[in-house]
Amino acid sequence: MAEKIVWSNKFRKELRKILEYLDQHNQSNVYSTKLIGEIVEAFNLIRENNRLGKEASMTDVRIVIVDKFLLFYKITSKELIVLAIFDGRRNPSSQKMR
């Protein structure tokens, strides 16, 4: 079990953009607040069972889906590292992992 969750800068930036868009689009933060709760819950489950989700094409990276969003992560001996979040409705070629 990973001792702690580490949120990458890339993940933080992309999540902030997504949340700002959703708040503006919905004229409310209700959905954004719910989404954050679901993301945190998903990673708490992954801490307990690090084999959740699907293997990504990159070595040691896995993907889990929360609502319409793909969350990329990897596990080390002590940390669960959250790498990126992608909107599953967008064109994958427009989104870069690195």
PDB file of C-alpha atoms in Angstrom:
ATOM      1  CA  MET A   1       0.000   0.000   0.000  1.00  0.00           C
ATOM      2  CA  ALA A   2       1.269   3.448  -0.918  1.00  0.00           C
ATOM      3  CA  GLU A   3       1.871   5.571   2.166  1.00  0.00           C
ATOM      4  CA  LYS A   4       0.941   8.856   0.525  1.00  0.00           C
ATOM      5  CA  ILE A   5      -0.557  10.380  -2.598  1.00  0.00           C
ATOM      6  CA  VAL A   6       1.613  12.815  -4.586  1.00  0.00           C
ATOM      7  CA  TRP A   7      -0.226  15.109  -7.010  1.00  0.00           C
ATOM      8  CA  SER A   8       2.024  16.151  -9.933  1.00  0.00           C
ATOM      9  CA  ASN A   9       2.126  19.759 -11.106  1.00  0.00           C
ATOM     10  CA  LYS A  10       0.754  18.675 -14.491  1.00  0.00           C
ATOM     11  CA  PHE A  11      -2.230  17.049 -12.793  1.00  0.00           C
ATOM     12  CA  ARG A  12      -2.848  20.105 -10.607  1.00  0.00           C
ATOM     13  CA  LYS A  13      -2.742  22.504 -13.585  1.00  0.00           C
ATOM     14  CA  GLU A  14      -5.025  20.392 -15.758  1.00  0.00           C
ATOM     15  CA  LEU A  15      -7.480  19.786 -12.915  1.00  0.00           C
ATOM     16  CA  ARG A  16      -7.608  23.511 -12.159  1.00  0.00           C
ATOM     17  CA  LYS A  17      -8.390  24.259 -15.838  1.00  0.00           C
ATOM     18  CA  ILE A  18     -11.103  21.599 -15.909  1.00  0.00           C
ATOM     19  CA  LEU A  19     -12.707  22.828 -12.689  1.00  0.00           C
ATOM     20  CA  GLU A  20     -12.649  26.466 -13.818  1.00  0.00           C
ATOM     21  CA  TYR A  21     -14.277  25.500 -17.103  1.00  0.00           C
ATOM     22  CA  LEU A  22     -16.939  23.402 -15.380  1.00  0.00           C
ATOM     23  CA  ASP A  23     -17.738  26.123 -12.857  1.00  0.00           C
ATOM     24  CA  GLN A  24     -18.120  28.694 -15.617  1.00  0.00           C
ATOM     25  CA  HIS A  25     -20.034  26.390 -17.944  1.00  0.00           C
ATOM     26  CA  ASN A  26     -22.433  25.196 -15.222  1.00  0.00           C
ATOM     27  CA  GLN A  27     -22.550  28.565 -13.439  1.00  0.00           C
ATOM     28  CA  SER A  28     -22.136  26.573 -10.234  1.00  0.00           C
ATOM     29  CA  ASN A  29     -19.429  24.635  -8.409  1.00  0.00           C
ATOM     30  CA  VAL A  30     -21.721  21.747  -7.402  1.00  0.00           C
ATOM     31  CA  TYR A  31     -20.484  19.368 -10.113  1.00  0.00           C
ATOM     32  CA  SER A  32     -16.840  20.402  -9.617  1.00  0.00           C
ATOM     33  CA  THR A  33     -17.057  19.733  -5.884  1.00  0.00           C
ATOM     34  CA  LYS A  34     -18.605  16.317  -6.564  1.00  0.00           C
ATOM     35  CA  LEU A  35     -15.899  15.519  -9.121  1.00  0.00           C
ATOM     36  CA  ILE A  36     -13.095  16.375  -6.676  1.00  0.00           C
ATOM     37  CA  GLY A  37     -14.673  14.079  -4.089  1.00  0.00           C
ATOM     38  CA  GLU A  38     -14.889  11.230  -6.624  1.00  0.00           C
ATOM     39  CA  ILE A  39     -11.244  11.704  -7.653  1.00  0.00           C
ATOM     40  CA  VAL A  40     -10.027  11.660  -4.047  1.00  0.00           C
ATOM     41  CA  GLU A  41     -12.169   8.591  -3.326  1.00  0.00           C
ATOM     42  CA  ALA A  42     -10.765   6.804  -6.395  1.00  0.00           C
ATOM     43  CA  PHE A  43      -7.177   7.409  -5.324  1.00  0.00           C
ATOM     44  CA  ASN A  44      -7.887   6.342  -1.764  1.00  0.00           C
ATOM     45  CA  LEU A  45      -9.189   3.047  -3.202  1.00  0.00           C
ATOM     46  CA  ILE A  46      -6.107   2.754  -5.405  1.00  0.00           C
ATOM     47  CA  ARG A  47      -3.870   3.224  -2.356  1.00  0.00           C
ATOM     48  CA  GLU A  48      -5.495   0.079  -0.931  1.00  0.00           C
ATOM     49  CA  ASN A  49      -5.390  -1.870  -4.201  1.00  0.00           C
ATOM     50  CA  ASN A  50      -2.787  -0.503  -6.611  1.00  0.00           C
ATOM     51  CA  ARG A  51      -3.844  -2.817  -9.429  1.00  0.00           C
ATOM     52  CA  LEU A  52      -7.084  -0.920 -10.055  1.00  0.00           C
ATOM     53  CA  GLY A  53      -7.541   0.524 -13.497  1.00  0.00           C
ATOM     54  CA  LYS A  54      -6.006  -0.470 -16.787  1.00  0.00           C
ATOM     55  CA  GLU A  55      -2.350  -0.597 -17.776  1.00  0.00           C
ATOM     56  CA  ALA A  56      -1.332   2.334 -19.959  1.00  0.00           C
ATOM     57  CA  SER A  57       1.064   2.061 -22.877  1.00  0.00           C
ATOM     58  CA  MET A  58       3.758   3.731 -20.734  1.00  0.00           C
ATOM     59  CA  THR A  59       5.765   1.529 -18.364  1.00  0.00           C
ATOM     60  CA  ASP A  60       4.385   1.302 -14.809  1.00  0.00           C
ATOM     61  CA  VAL A  61       1.545   3.746 -15.552  1.00  0.00           C
ATOM     62  CA  ARG A  62      -2.096   2.826 -15.012  1.00  0.00           C
ATOM     63  CA  ILE A  63      -5.360   4.560 -15.934  1.00  0.00           C
ATOM     64  CA  VAL A  64      -8.561   4.791 -13.951  1.00  0.00           C
ATOM     65  CA  ILE A  65     -11.739   6.490 -15.170  1.00  0.00           C
ATOM     66  CA  VAL A  66     -13.743   8.844 -12.985  1.00  0.00           C
ATOM     67  CA  ASP A  67     -16.894  10.152 -14.640  1.00  0.00           C
ATOM     68  CA  LYS A  68     -15.630  11.309 -18.077  1.00  0.00           C
ATOM     69  CA  PHE A  69     -12.021  11.782 -17.009  1.00  0.00           C
ATOM     70  CA  LEU A  70      -9.003   9.518 -17.400  1.00  0.00           C
ATOM     71  CA  LEU A  71      -6.625   9.670 -14.451  1.00  0.00           C
ATOM     72  CA  PHE A  72      -3.057   8.484 -15.000  1.00  0.00           C
ATOM     73  CA  TYR A  73      -1.000   7.278 -12.056  1.00  0.00           C
ATOM     74  CA  LYS A  74       1.893   5.092 -11.023  1.00  0.00           C
ATOM     75  CA  ILE A  75       2.823   3.393  -7.782  1.00  0.00           C
ATOM     76  CA  THR A  76       6.250   3.309  -6.174  1.00  0.00           C
ATOM     77  CA  SER A  77       7.142   1.458  -3.008  1.00  0.00           C
ATOM     78  CA  LYS A  78       5.947   4.381  -0.866  1.00  0.00           C
ATOM     79  CA  GLU A  79       3.929   6.732  -3.070  1.00  0.00           C
ATOM     80  CA  LEU A  80       0.971   6.832  -5.387  1.00  0.00           C
ATOM     81  CA  ILE A  81       1.950   9.457  -7.954  1.00  0.00           C
ATOM     82  CA  VAL A  82      -0.930  11.095  -9.821  1.00  0.00           C
ATOM     83  CA  LEU A  83       0.496  12.057 -13.203  1.00  0.00           C
ATOM     84  CA  ALA A  84      -2.259  13.569 -15.324  1.00  0.00           C
ATOM     85  CA  ILE A  85      -5.962  13.980 -15.965  1.00  0.00           C
ATOM     86  CA  PHE A  86      -7.475  13.966 -19.447  1.00  0.00           C
ATOM     87  CA  ASP A  87     -11.029  14.675 -20.522  1.00  0.00           C
ATOM     88  CA  GLY A  88     -12.131  11.438 -22.190  1.00  0.00           C
ATOM     89  CA  ARG A  89     -14.355  13.356 -24.594  1.00  0.00           C
ATOM     90  CA  ARG A  90     -11.444  15.253 -26.168  1.00  0.00           C
ATOM     91  CA  ASN A  91      -9.301  14.143 -29.086  1.00  0.00           C
ATOM     92  CA  PRO A  92      -6.430  12.110 -27.570  1.00  0.00           C
ATOM     93  CA  SER A  93      -3.910  13.512 -30.056  1.00  0.00           C
ATOM     94  CA  SER A  94      -4.539  16.998 -28.641  1.00  0.00           C
ATOM     95  CA  GLN A  95      -3.496  15.868 -25.169  1.00  0.00           C
ATOM     96  CA  LYS A  96       0.122  15.098 -24.347  1.00  0.00           C
ATOM     97  CA  MET A  97       1.295  13.013 -21.404  1.00  0.00           C
ATOM     98  CA  ARG A  98       4.715  14.708 -21.270  1.00  0.00           C
TER      99      ARG A  98
END
